[in-house]
Amino acid sequence: MLEYITLSINITMPFILLSLLGILMKRIGMIGDAFVEQGNRVIFNFGIPMTVFNHVLRADLDNVFDAQFFAFNIIWSVTFFLVVWFLASRLMKDKGSVSSFVNSAYRSSLSVVGPPLLGLMFFEHYNPDVLPKAILAVAVLLIISYATASVLFAVHDSKAKKSGVLGVVISIVKNPIVIGVVIGIAFNLFGITLPTFAQNTVDSLSGIVMPLAMICVGANLSLRKYNVKFKYALISGAVKLVIMPVAAVIIAYLFGFRGNDLTIIMILNALPMAVGAYVMQAELGGDSYIGATALMLTMTLSAVTLTLYIFIFRVMGFLV
């Protein structure tokens, strides 16, 4: 159990320290609001699309494909997203914060936190197909995550709403992340590989996402706003770290999933909020404060919740 605690801390602590660096840099005047805005724009238009492209390009779409397992994860992800969106639209008084609340409540850190955690748990497993299956699930859900988020922000975007359904569709099609997913799938299916210099460039652009985004998160935090929007960030964090994984495990268990499959489902849903979720909020007109605060909360608390869930799974015999 100590190794899981250590891993959780090692994964989440850099996020926290970088956000604290962002707070410090903003406080001493080294960076300002313009830096945050421009940084988010660079991440959204280049960093995240390259990250998604990389994951989809390298995913093994032919082997370890379990139709029932992947169908459950896709249907569950979309269903949970729609339920949270419906409830938030009905219950939240501040309608302008609905998209940011929903985005923070269901988006998992699939590309940053997921792979190393899954790697530790399944790398030396007796069944060599377990880890590739988990990583393929990450790639599939990454596509679903950005697709649903694109719909969410397109629907709540005032310009898209004014131009009707066509405006929503155009907004989704023009999304750089969606374009990255589509190109990644095309390259994967047709077996296209990038030359080394191009792949190194893509890797470099992918590498800027986490550090730059977390510095922008720290710079965007403000104690003066805690009384106004903090409760939304707190509730969305609770939904992300508690309600989403617990509900996913219960429903998956009722559908007959056990052992490694159930463990993968638990981890994918118990991950902290995605860095890309905050960037999308900031760039597409959402409430970036809710995103930044929820990201900090979930990154900090996930070290505790993930370790607790893994411990419970070991005790109950689900983790084999």
PDB file of C-alpha atoms in Angstrom:
ATOM      1  CA  MET A   1       0.000   0.000   0.000  1.00  0.00           C
ATOM      2  CA  LEU A   2       2.926   2.339   0.697  1.00  0.00           C
ATOM      3  CA  GLU A   3       3.961   2.168  -2.964  1.00  0.00           C
ATOM      4  CA  TYR A   4       0.538   3.456  -4.038  1.00  0.00           C
ATOM      5  CA  ILE A   5       0.685   6.309  -1.539  1.00  0.00           C
ATOM      6  CA  THR A   6       4.157   7.224  -2.776  1.00  0.00           C
ATOM      7  CA  LEU A   7       3.050   7.034  -6.405  1.00  0.00           C
ATOM      8  CA  SER A   8      -0.006   9.225  -5.784  1.00  0.00           C
ATOM      9  CA  ILE A   9       2.139  11.855  -4.092  1.00  0.00           C
ATOM     10  CA  ASN A  10       4.825  11.710  -6.787  1.00  0.00           C
ATOM     11  CA  ILE A  11       2.212  12.158  -9.521  1.00  0.00           C
ATOM     12  CA  THR A  12       0.127  14.913  -7.937  1.00  0.00           C
ATOM     13  CA  MET A  13       2.782  16.938  -6.097  1.00  0.00           C
ATOM     14  CA  PRO A  14       4.346  18.448  -9.277  1.00  0.00           C
ATOM     15  CA  PHE A  15       0.887  19.781 -10.214  1.00  0.00           C
ATOM     16  CA  ILE A  16       0.536  21.443  -6.828  1.00  0.00           C
ATOM     17  CA  LEU A  17       4.065  22.888  -6.803  1.00  0.00           C
ATOM     18  CA  LEU A  18       3.714  24.293 -10.317  1.00  0.00           C
ATOM     19  CA  SER A  19       0.420  25.953  -9.426  1.00  0.00           C
ATOM     20  CA  LEU A  20       2.042  27.441  -6.326  1.00  0.00           C
ATOM     21  CA  LEU A  21       4.796  28.739  -8.603  1.00  0.00           C
ATOM     22  CA  GLY A  22       2.099  30.352 -10.734  1.00  0.00           C
ATOM     23  CA  ILE A  23       0.633  32.031  -7.655  1.00  0.00           C
ATOM     24  CA  LEU A  24       4.084  33.340  -6.689  1.00  0.00           C
ATOM     25  CA  MET A  25       4.894  34.559 -10.198  1.00  0.00           C
ATOM     26  CA  LYS A  26       1.574  36.405 -10.392  1.00  0.00           C
ATOM     27  CA  ARG A  27       2.060  37.887  -6.912  1.00  0.00           C
ATOM     28  CA  ILE A  28       5.522  39.331  -7.665  1.00  0.00           C
ATOM     29  CA  GLY A  29       4.401  40.684 -11.045  1.00  0.00           C
ATOM     30  CA  MET A  30       6.428  38.312 -13.211  1.00  0.00           C
ATOM     31  CA  ILE A  31       3.307  37.237 -15.116  1.00  0.00           C
ATOM     32  CA  GLY A  32      -0.139  38.775 -15.498  1.00  0.00           C
ATOM     33  CA  ASP A  33      -3.576  38.137 -16.941  1.00  0.00           C
ATOM     34  CA  ALA A  34      -2.267  38.522 -20.489  1.00  0.00           C
ATOM     35  CA  PHE A  35       0.250  35.712 -19.923  1.00  0.00           C
ATOM     36  CA  VAL A  36      -2.481  33.414 -18.598  1.00  0.00           C
ATOM     37  CA  GLU A  37      -4.754  34.165 -21.548  1.00  0.00           C
ATOM     38  CA  GLN A  38      -1.991  33.651 -24.109  1.00  0.00           C
ATOM     39  CA  GLY A  39      -0.684  30.534 -22.337  1.00  0.00           C
ATOM     40  CA  ASN A  40      -4.112  28.926 -22.333  1.00  0.00           C
ATOM     41  CA  ARG A  41      -4.489  29.746 -26.020  1.00  0.00           C
ATOM     42  CA  VAL A  42      -1.172  28.071 -26.898  1.00  0.00           C
ATOM     43  CA  ILE A  43      -2.080  24.953 -24.881  1.00  0.00           C
ATOM     44  CA  PHE A  44      -5.569  24.721 -26.382  1.00  0.00           C
ATOM     45  CA  ASN A  45      -4.535  25.215 -30.001  1.00  0.00           C
ATOM     46  CA  PHE A  46      -1.259  23.282 -30.022  1.00  0.00           C
ATOM     47  CA  GLY A  47      -0.380  21.448 -26.789  1.00  0.00           C
ATOM     48  CA  ILE A  48      -3.569  19.468 -26.149  1.00  0.00           C
ATOM     49  CA  PRO A  49      -4.263  18.606 -29.828  1.00  0.00           C
ATOM     50  CA  MET A  50      -0.737  17.189 -30.109  1.00  0.00           C
ATOM     51  CA  THR A  51      -1.176  15.235 -26.855  1.00  0.00           C
ATOM     52  CA  VAL A  52      -4.449  13.698 -28.013  1.00  0.00           C
ATOM     53  CA  PHE A  53      -2.994  12.997 -31.454  1.00  0.00           C
ATOM     54  CA  ASN A  54      -0.074  11.150 -29.833  1.00  0.00           C
ATOM     55  CA  HIS A  55      -2.298   8.968 -27.645  1.00  0.00           C
ATOM     56  CA  VAL A  56      -4.643   8.029 -30.475  1.00  0.00           C
ATOM     57  CA  LEU A  57      -1.780   7.438 -32.922  1.00  0.00           C
ATOM     58  CA  ARG A  58      -0.004   5.043 -30.549  1.00  0.00           C
ATOM     59  CA  ALA A  59      -3.104   3.183 -29.346  1.00  0.00           C
ATOM     60  CA  ASP A  60      -3.308  -0.479 -30.340  1.00  0.00           C
ATOM     61  CA  LEU A  61      -6.713  -0.513 -32.019  1.00  0.00           C
ATOM     62  CA  ASP A  62      -6.435  -4.125 -33.236  1.00  0.00           C
ATOM     63  CA  ASN A  63      -5.432  -6.157 -30.180  1.00  0.00           C
ATOM     64  CA  VAL A  64      -6.881  -6.477 -26.659  1.00  0.00           C
ATOM     65  CA  PHE A  65     -10.234  -5.168 -27.891  1.00  0.00           C
ATOM     66  CA  ASP A  66     -13.082  -6.206 -25.601  1.00  0.00           C
ATOM     67  CA  ALA A  67     -16.329  -4.935 -27.129  1.00  0.00           C
ATOM     68  CA  GLN A  68     -18.378  -5.294 -23.941  1.00  0.00           C
ATOM     69  CA  PHE A  69     -15.749  -3.586 -21.790  1.00  0.00           C
ATOM     70  CA  PHE A  70     -15.261  -0.628 -24.110  1.00  0.00           C
ATOM     71  CA  ALA A  71     -18.965  -0.285 -24.813  1.00  0.00           C
ATOM     72  CA  PHE A  72     -19.646  -0.039 -21.082  1.00  0.00           C
ATOM     73  CA  ASN A  73     -16.988   2.637 -20.573  1.00  0.00           C
ATOM     74  CA  ILE A  74     -18.212   4.725 -23.497  1.00  0.00           C
ATOM     75  CA  ILE A  75     -21.895   4.468 -22.564  1.00  0.00           C
ATOM     76  CA  TRP A  76     -21.163   5.153 -18.896  1.00  0.00           C
ATOM     77  CA  SER A  77     -19.001   8.195 -19.689  1.00  0.00           C
ATOM     78  CA  VAL A  78     -21.613   9.737 -21.981  1.00  0.00           C
ATOM     79  CA  THR A  79     -24.496   8.897 -19.617  1.00  0.00           C
ATOM     80  CA  PHE A  80     -22.770  10.371 -16.562  1.00  0.00           C
ATOM     81  CA  PHE A  81     -21.929  13.498 -18.554  1.00  0.00           C
ATOM     82  CA  LEU A  82     -25.550  13.936 -19.650  1.00  0.00           C
ATOM     83  CA  VAL A  83     -26.939  13.335 -16.145  1.00  0.00           C
ATOM     84  CA  VAL A  84     -24.574  15.868 -14.547  1.00  0.00           C
ATOM     85  CA  TRP A  85     -25.323  18.368 -17.311  1.00  0.00           C
ATOM     86  CA  PHE A  86     -29.095  17.932 -16.882  1.00  0.00           C
ATOM     87  CA  LEU A  87     -28.974  18.275 -13.087  1.00  0.00           C
ATOM     88  CA  ALA A  88     -26.623  21.259 -13.194  1.00  0.00           C
ATOM     89  CA  SER A  89     -28.849  23.021 -15.734  1.00  0.00           C
ATOM     90  CA  ARG A  90     -31.879  22.490 -13.495  1.00  0.00           C
ATOM     91  CA  LEU A  91     -30.365  23.137 -10.057  1.00  0.00           C
ATOM     92  CA  MET A  92     -27.676  25.797 -10.532  1.00  0.00           C
ATOM     93  CA  LYS A  93     -28.861  29.393 -10.192  1.00  0.00           C
ATOM     94  CA  ASP A  94     -25.812  30.797 -11.984  1.00  0.00           C
ATOM     95  CA  LYS A  95     -26.480  29.495 -15.502  1.00  0.00           C
ATOM     96  CA  GLY A  96     -23.258  31.045 -16.757  1.00  0.00           C
ATOM     97  CA  SER A  97     -21.265  28.580 -14.640  1.00  0.00           C
ATOM     98  CA  VAL A  98     -23.074  25.410 -15.746  1.00  0.00           C
ATOM     99  CA  SER A  99     -20.636  24.445 -18.511  1.00  0.00           C
ATOM    100  CA  SER A 100     -17.605  24.947 -16.256  1.00  0.00           C
ATOM    101  CA  PHE A 101     -19.187  23.006 -13.392  1.00  0.00           C
ATOM    102  CA  VAL A 102     -20.074  20.055 -15.632  1.00  0.00           C
ATOM    103  CA  ASN A 103     -16.692  20.099 -17.352  1.00  0.00           C
ATOM    104  CA  SER A 104     -14.921  19.999 -13.981  1.00  0.00           C
ATOM    105  CA  ALA A 105     -17.157  17.274 -12.569  1.00  0.00           C
ATOM    106  CA  TYR A 106     -16.660  14.504 -15.138  1.00  0.00           C
ATOM    107  CA  ARG A 107     -13.365  15.077 -17.004  1.00  0.00           C
ATOM    108  CA  SER A 108     -10.625  12.696 -15.811  1.00  0.00           C
ATOM    109  CA  SER A 109      -6.881  13.242 -16.168  1.00  0.00           C
ATOM    110  CA  LEU A 110      -6.590  10.383 -18.636  1.00  0.00           C
ATOM    111  CA  SER A 111      -3.456  11.475 -20.463  1.00  0.00           C
ATOM    112  CA  VAL A 112      -1.316  12.686 -17.521  1.00  0.00           C
ATOM    113  CA  VAL A 113      -2.214  10.850 -14.298  1.00  0.00           C
ATOM    114  CA  GLY A 114      -3.866   7.737 -15.741  1.00  0.00           C
ATOM    115  CA  PRO A 115      -1.009   6.001 -17.623  1.00  0.00           C
ATOM    116  CA  PRO A 116       1.620   6.025 -14.816  1.00  0.00           C
ATOM    117  CA  LEU A 117      -0.898   4.822 -12.237  1.00  0.00           C
ATOM    118  CA  LEU A 118      -2.155   2.061 -14.504  1.00  0.00           C
ATOM    119  CA  GLY A 119       1.441   1.190 -15.372  1.00  0.00           C
ATOM    120  CA  LEU A 120       2.389   0.666 -11.733  1.00  0.00           C
ATOM    121  CA  MET A 121      -0.626  -1.532 -11.064  1.00  0.00           C
ATOM    122  CA  PHE A 122      -0.532  -3.727 -14.158  1.00  0.00           C
ATOM    123  CA  PHE A 123       2.953  -3.558 -15.708  1.00  0.00           C
ATOM    124  CA  GLU A 124       4.198  -6.775 -14.103  1.00  0.00           C
ATOM    125  CA  HIS A 125       0.819  -8.490 -14.121  1.00  0.00           C
ATOM    126  CA  TYR A 126       0.750 -12.129 -15.129  1.00  0.00           C
ATOM    127  CA  ASN A 127      -1.638 -11.312 -17.987  1.00  0.00           C
ATOM    128  CA  PRO A 128       0.259  -9.251 -20.607  1.00  0.00           C
ATOM    129  CA  ASP A 129      -2.976  -7.937 -22.120  1.00  0.00           C
ATOM    130  CA  VAL A 130      -4.149  -6.052 -19.017  1.00  0.00           C
ATOM    131  CA  LEU A 131      -2.020  -2.895 -19.336  1.00  0.00           C
ATOM    132  CA  PRO A 132      -2.497  -2.509 -23.126  1.00  0.00           C
ATOM    133  CA  LYS A 133      -6.239  -2.908 -22.576  1.00  0.00           C
ATOM    134  CA  ALA A 134      -6.174  -0.196 -19.898  1.00  0.00           C
ATOM    135  CA  ILE A 135      -4.134   2.183 -22.090  1.00  0.00           C
ATOM    136  CA  LEU A 136      -6.475   1.589 -25.042  1.00  0.00           C
ATOM    137  CA  ALA A 137      -9.389   2.457 -22.725  1.00  0.00           C
ATOM    138  CA  VAL A 138      -7.567   5.703 -21.897  1.00  0.00           C
ATOM    139  CA  ALA A 139      -7.285   6.573 -25.592  1.00  0.00           C
ATOM    140  CA  VAL A 140     -10.933   5.753 -26.288  1.00  0.00           C
ATOM    141  CA  LEU A 141     -12.236   7.730 -23.311  1.00  0.00           C
ATOM    142  CA  LEU A 142      -9.933  10.615 -24.184  1.00  0.00           C
ATOM    143  CA  ILE A 143     -11.768  10.932 -27.489  1.00  0.00           C
ATOM    144  CA  ILE A 144     -15.170  10.710 -25.770  1.00  0.00           C
ATOM    145  CA  SER A 145     -14.098  13.233 -23.142  1.00  0.00           C
ATOM    146  CA  TYR A 146     -13.092  15.925 -25.615  1.00  0.00           C
ATOM    147  CA  ALA A 147     -16.038  15.203 -27.922  1.00  0.00           C
ATOM    148  CA  THR A 148     -18.610  15.639 -25.146  1.00  0.00           C
ATOM    149  CA  ALA A 149     -16.823  18.715 -23.788  1.00  0.00           C
ATOM    150  CA  SER A 150     -16.830  20.249 -27.263  1.00  0.00           C
ATOM    151  CA  VAL A 151     -20.595  19.767 -27.451  1.00  0.00           C
ATOM    152  CA  LEU A 152     -21.030  21.196 -23.948  1.00  0.00           C
ATOM    153  CA  PHE A 153     -19.161  24.427 -24.667  1.00  0.00           C
ATOM    154  CA  ALA A 154     -20.593  24.781 -28.153  1.00  0.00           C
ATOM    155  CA  VAL A 155     -24.130  24.640 -26.748  1.00  0.00           C
ATOM    156  CA  HIS A 156     -23.337  27.165 -24.016  1.00  0.00           C
ATOM    157  CA  ASP A 157     -21.374  29.483 -26.301  1.00  0.00           C
ATOM    158  CA  SER A 158     -23.489  32.575 -27.078  1.00  0.00           C
ATOM    159  CA  LYS A 159     -22.249  32.860 -30.674  1.00  0.00           C
ATOM    160  CA  ALA A 160     -22.973  29.213 -31.425  1.00  0.00           C
ATOM    161  CA  LYS A 161     -26.433  29.414 -29.868  1.00  0.00           C
ATOM    162  CA  LYS A 162     -27.344  32.454 -31.968  1.00  0.00           C
ATOM    163  CA  SER A 163     -26.557  30.587 -35.181  1.00  0.00           C
ATOM    164  CA  GLY A 164     -28.538  27.505 -34.133  1.00  0.00           C
ATOM    165  CA  VAL A 165     -27.633  23.854 -34.655  1.00  0.00           C
ATOM    166  CA  LEU A 166     -25.325  24.717 -37.551  1.00  0.00           C
ATOM    167  CA  GLY A 167     -23.356  27.049 -35.297  1.00  0.00           C
ATOM    168  CA  VAL A 168     -22.916  24.302 -32.705  1.00  0.00           C
ATOM    169  CA  VAL A 169     -21.741  21.821 -35.353  1.00  0.00           C
ATOM    170  CA  ILE A 170     -19.289  24.326 -36.848  1.00  0.00           C
ATOM    171  CA  SER A 171     -17.950  25.156 -33.388  1.00  0.00           C
ATOM    172  CA  ILE A 172     -17.274  21.460 -32.738  1.00  0.00           C
ATOM    173  CA  VAL A 173     -15.704  20.803 -36.144  1.00  0.00           C
ATOM    174  CA  LYS A 174     -13.361  23.803 -35.769  1.00  0.00           C
ATOM    175  CA  ASN A 175     -12.196  22.691 -32.309  1.00  0.00           C
ATOM    176  CA  PRO A 176      -8.408  22.010 -32.563  1.00  0.00           C
ATOM    177  CA  ILE A 177      -8.700  19.080 -30.152  1.00  0.00           C
ATOM    178  CA  VAL A 178     -11.371  17.401 -32.268  1.00  0.00           C
ATOM    179  CA  ILE A 179      -9.163  17.911 -35.317  1.00  0.00           C
ATOM    180  CA  GLY A 180      -6.261  16.293 -33.448  1.00  0.00           C
ATOM    181  CA  VAL A 181      -8.434  13.263 -32.605  1.00  0.00           C
ATOM    182  CA  VAL A 182      -9.642  12.837 -36.199  1.00  0.00           C
ATOM    183  CA  ILE A 183      -6.138  13.094 -37.668  1.00  0.00           C
ATOM    184  CA  GLY A 184      -4.796  10.696 -35.029  1.00  0.00           C
ATOM    185  CA  ILE A 185      -7.462   8.099 -35.871  1.00  0.00           C
ATOM    186  CA  ALA A 186      -6.788   8.471 -39.611  1.00  0.00           C
ATOM    187  CA  PHE A 187      -3.026   8.049 -39.141  1.00  0.00           C
ATOM    188  CA  ASN A 188      -3.585   5.033 -36.884  1.00  0.00           C
ATOM    189  CA  LEU A 189      -6.027   3.254 -39.196  1.00  0.00           C
ATOM    190  CA  PHE A 190      -3.879   3.790 -42.299  1.00  0.00           C
ATOM    191  CA  GLY A 191      -0.627   2.942 -40.523  1.00  0.00           C
ATOM    192  CA  ILE A 192       0.959   6.336 -41.174  1.00  0.00           C
ATOM    193  CA  THR A 193       4.042   7.068 -39.069  1.00  0.00           C
ATOM    194  CA  LEU A 194       5.704  10.421 -38.599  1.00  0.00           C
ATOM    195  CA  PRO A 195       9.374  11.001 -39.432  1.00  0.00           C
ATOM    196  CA  THR A 196      11.552  11.293 -36.351  1.00  0.00           C
ATOM    197  CA  PHE A 197      11.902  15.091 -36.483  1.00  0.00           C
ATOM    198  CA  ALA A 198       8.122  15.512 -36.780  1.00  0.00           C
ATOM    199  CA  GLN A 199       7.421  13.070 -33.928  1.00  0.00           C
ATOM    200  CA  ASN A 200       9.965  14.883 -31.733  1.00  0.00           C
ATOM    201  CA  THR A 201       8.196  18.166 -32.474  1.00  0.00           C
ATOM    202  CA  VAL A 202       4.819  16.674 -31.566  1.00  0.00           C
ATOM    203  CA  ASP A 203       6.308  15.261 -28.345  1.00  0.00           C
ATOM    204  CA  SER A 204       7.758  18.665 -27.444  1.00  0.00           C
ATOM    205  CA  LEU A 205       4.427  20.408 -27.940  1.00  0.00           C
ATOM    206  CA  SER A 206       2.726  17.725 -25.855  1.00  0.00           C
ATOM    207  CA  GLY A 207       5.248  18.263 -23.090  1.00  0.00           C
ATOM    208  CA  ILE A 208       4.335  21.913 -22.508  1.00  0.00           C
ATOM    209  CA  VAL A 209       0.739  21.163 -21.498  1.00  0.00           C
ATOM    210  CA  MET A 210       1.124  20.199 -17.859  1.00  0.00           C
ATOM    211  CA  PRO A 211       3.733  22.741 -16.641  1.00  0.00           C
ATOM    212  CA  LEU A 212       2.357  25.740 -18.531  1.00  0.00           C
ATOM    213  CA  ALA A 213      -1.259  24.906 -17.681  1.00  0.00           C
ATOM    214  CA  MET A 214      -0.570  24.522 -13.956  1.00  0.00           C
ATOM    215  CA  ILE A 215       1.336  27.819 -13.826  1.00  0.00           C
ATOM    216  CA  CYS A 216      -1.693  29.441 -15.464  1.00  0.00           C
ATOM    217  CA  VAL A 217      -3.959  27.683 -12.953  1.00  0.00           C
ATOM    218  CA  GLY A 218      -1.999  29.156 -10.046  1.00  0.00           C
ATOM    219  CA  ALA A 219      -2.016  32.606 -11.602  1.00  0.00           C
ATOM    220  CA  ASN A 220      -5.765  32.364 -12.082  1.00  0.00           C
ATOM    221  CA  LEU A 221      -6.569  31.498  -8.450  1.00  0.00           C
ATOM    222  CA  SER A 222      -7.931  34.366  -6.375  1.00  0.00           C
ATOM    223  CA  LEU A 223      -8.880  34.351  -2.703  1.00  0.00           C
ATOM    224  CA  ARG A 224     -11.293  37.205  -3.333  1.00  0.00           C
ATOM    225  CA  LYS A 225     -13.580  34.936  -5.350  1.00  0.00           C
ATOM    226  CA  TYR A 226     -13.865  32.125  -2.829  1.00  0.00           C
ATOM    227  CA  ASN A 227     -17.170  33.338  -1.386  1.00  0.00           C
ATOM    228  CA  VAL A 228     -18.790  33.517  -4.820  1.00  0.00           C
ATOM    229  CA  LYS A 229     -17.721  30.493  -6.867  1.00  0.00           C
ATOM    230  CA  PHE A 230     -15.813  28.264  -4.485  1.00  0.00           C
ATOM    231  CA  LYS A 231     -18.884  26.174  -3.610  1.00  0.00           C
ATOM    232  CA  TYR A 232     -19.320  25.204  -7.267  1.00  0.00           C
ATOM    233  CA  ALA A 233     -15.700  24.106  -7.485  1.00  0.00           C
ATOM    234  CA  LEU A 234     -16.019  22.170  -4.219  1.00  0.00           C
ATOM    235  CA  ILE A 235     -19.183  20.343  -5.321  1.00  0.00           C
ATOM    236  CA  SER A 236     -17.764  19.527  -8.751  1.00  0.00           C
ATOM    237  CA  GLY A 237     -14.633  18.169  -7.053  1.00  0.00           C
ATOM    238  CA  ALA A 238     -16.763  15.926  -4.829  1.00  0.00           C
ATOM    239  CA  VAL A 239     -18.680  14.681  -7.858  1.00  0.00           C
ATOM    240  CA  LYS A 240     -15.407  13.932  -9.664  1.00  0.00           C
ATOM    241  CA  LEU A 241     -13.594  12.140  -6.833  1.00  0.00           C
ATOM    242  CA  VAL A 242     -16.468  10.439  -4.999  1.00  0.00           C
ATOM    243  CA  ILE A 243     -19.766  10.206  -6.864  1.00  0.00           C
ATOM    244  CA  MET A 244     -18.360   9.374 -10.296  1.00  0.00           C
ATOM    245  CA  PRO A 245     -16.035   6.483  -9.273  1.00  0.00           C
ATOM    246  CA  VAL A 246     -18.407   4.986  -6.688  1.00  0.00           C
ATOM    247  CA  ALA A 247     -21.363   5.050  -9.094  1.00  0.00           C
ATOM    248  CA  ALA A 248     -19.220   3.631 -11.922  1.00  0.00           C
ATOM    249  CA  VAL A 249     -18.010   0.723  -9.788  1.00  0.00           C
ATOM    250  CA  ILE A 250     -21.481  -0.139  -8.497  1.00  0.00           C
ATOM    251  CA  ILE A 251     -23.040  -0.113 -11.970  1.00  0.00           C
ATOM    252  CA  ALA A 252     -20.093  -1.994 -13.518  1.00  0.00           C
ATOM    253  CA  TYR A 253     -20.359  -4.628 -10.789  1.00  0.00           C
ATOM    254  CA  LEU A 254     -24.070  -5.051 -11.475  1.00  0.00           C
ATOM    255  CA  PHE A 255     -23.232  -5.567 -15.159  1.00  0.00           C
ATOM    256  CA  GLY A 256     -20.903  -8.402 -14.210  1.00  0.00           C
ATOM    257  CA  PHE A 257     -17.449  -6.791 -14.366  1.00  0.00           C
ATOM    258  CA  ARG A 258     -14.940  -8.213 -11.881  1.00  0.00           C
ATOM    259  CA  GLY A 259     -11.208  -8.296 -11.175  1.00  0.00           C
ATOM    260  CA  ASN A 260      -8.932  -6.308 -13.464  1.00  0.00           C
ATOM    261  CA  ASP A 261     -11.754  -4.929 -15.608  1.00  0.00           C
ATOM    262  CA  LEU A 262     -13.513  -3.533 -12.544  1.00  0.00           C
ATOM    263  CA  THR A 263     -10.228  -2.108 -11.250  1.00  0.00           C
ATOM    264  CA  ILE A 264      -9.537  -0.333 -14.549  1.00  0.00           C
ATOM    265  CA  ILE A 265     -13.044   1.131 -14.521  1.00  0.00           C
ATOM    266  CA  MET A 266     -12.523   2.359 -10.953  1.00  0.00           C
ATOM    267  CA  ILE A 267      -9.207   4.053 -11.752  1.00  0.00           C
ATOM    268  CA  LEU A 268     -10.436   5.714 -14.937  1.00  0.00           C
ATOM    269  CA  ASN A 269     -13.327   7.286 -13.035  1.00  0.00           C
ATOM    270  CA  ALA A 270     -11.430   8.109  -9.813  1.00  0.00           C
ATOM    271  CA  LEU A 271      -8.696  10.158 -11.501  1.00  0.00           C
ATOM    272  CA  PRO A 272      -8.502  13.879 -10.678  1.00  0.00           C
ATOM    273  CA  MET A 273      -9.844  16.503 -13.047  1.00  0.00           C
ATOM    274  CA  ALA A 274      -8.004  16.809 -16.355  1.00  0.00           C
ATOM    275  CA  VAL A 275      -5.643  19.723 -16.961  1.00  0.00           C
ATOM    276  CA  GLY A 276      -7.160  20.014 -20.426  1.00  0.00           C
ATOM    277  CA  ALA A 277     -10.596  20.534 -18.880  1.00  0.00           C
ATOM    278  CA  TYR A 278      -9.405  23.743 -17.224  1.00  0.00           C
ATOM    279  CA  VAL A 279      -7.763  24.944 -20.443  1.00  0.00           C
ATOM    280  CA  MET A 280     -10.962  24.372 -22.433  1.00  0.00           C
ATOM    281  CA  GLN A 281     -12.942  26.357 -19.864  1.00  0.00           C
ATOM    282  CA  ALA A 282     -10.510  29.250 -20.037  1.00  0.00           C
ATOM    283  CA  GLU A 283     -10.318  29.282 -23.823  1.00  0.00           C
ATOM    284  CA  LEU A 284     -13.943  28.580 -24.779  1.00  0.00           C
ATOM    285  CA  GLY A 285     -15.615  31.143 -22.546  1.00  0.00           C
ATOM    286  CA  GLY A 286     -16.254  29.099 -19.411  1.00  0.00           C
ATOM    287  CA  ASP A 287     -15.545  30.134 -15.833  1.00  0.00           C
ATOM    288  CA  SER A 288     -11.790  29.588 -15.551  1.00  0.00           C
ATOM    289  CA  TYR A 289     -11.864  30.211 -11.793  1.00  0.00           C
ATOM    290  CA  ILE A 290     -14.103  27.187 -11.199  1.00  0.00           C
ATOM    291  CA  GLY A 291     -11.836  25.088 -13.403  1.00  0.00           C
ATOM    292  CA  ALA A 292      -8.625  26.235 -11.723  1.00  0.00           C
ATOM    293  CA  THR A 293      -9.986  25.721  -8.212  1.00  0.00           C
ATOM    294  CA  ALA A 294     -11.557  22.331  -8.965  1.00  0.00           C
ATOM    295  CA  LEU A 295      -8.316  21.195 -10.599  1.00  0.00           C
ATOM    296  CA  MET A 296      -6.275  22.155  -7.538  1.00  0.00           C
ATOM    297  CA  LEU A 297      -8.747  20.484  -5.171  1.00  0.00           C
ATOM    298  CA  THR A 298      -8.974  17.213  -7.086  1.00  0.00           C
ATOM    299  CA  MET A 299      -5.237  16.983  -7.725  1.00  0.00           C
ATOM    300  CA  THR A 300      -4.538  17.484  -4.018  1.00  0.00           C
ATOM    301  CA  LEU A 301      -7.251  15.192  -2.646  1.00  0.00           C
ATOM    302  CA  SER A 302      -6.894  12.423  -5.245  1.00  0.00           C
ATOM    303  CA  ALA A 303      -3.710  11.249  -3.524  1.00  0.00           C
ATOM    304  CA  VAL A 304      -5.970  10.287  -0.612  1.00  0.00           C
ATOM    305  CA  THR A 305      -9.041   9.052  -2.498  1.00  0.00           C
ATOM    306  CA  LEU A 306      -7.151   6.941  -5.041  1.00  0.00           C
ATOM    307  CA  THR A 307      -5.116   5.258  -2.305  1.00  0.00           C
ATOM    308  CA  LEU A 308      -8.306   4.581  -0.331  1.00  0.00           C
ATOM    309  CA  TYR A 309     -10.092   3.072  -3.335  1.00  0.00           C
ATOM    310  CA  ILE A 310      -7.113   0.831  -4.143  1.00  0.00           C
ATOM    311  CA  PHE A 311      -6.953  -0.327  -0.518  1.00  0.00           C
ATOM    312  CA  ILE A 312     -10.693  -1.149  -0.511  1.00  0.00           C
ATOM    313  CA  PHE A 313     -10.342  -3.064  -3.775  1.00  0.00           C
ATOM    314  CA  ARG A 314      -7.497  -5.118  -2.311  1.00  0.00           C
ATOM    315  CA  VAL A 315      -9.454  -5.930   0.840  1.00  0.00           C
ATOM    316  CA  MET A 316     -12.552  -6.917  -1.153  1.00  0.00           C
ATOM    317  CA  GLY A 317     -10.516  -9.059  -3.542  1.00  0.00           C
ATOM    318  CA  PHE A 318     -11.292  -7.095  -6.708  1.00  0.00           C
ATOM    319  CA  LEU A 319      -7.657  -6.172  -7.297  1.00  0.00           C
ATOM    320  CA  VAL A 320      -5.899  -9.346  -8.414  1.00  0.00           C
TER     321      VAL A 320
END
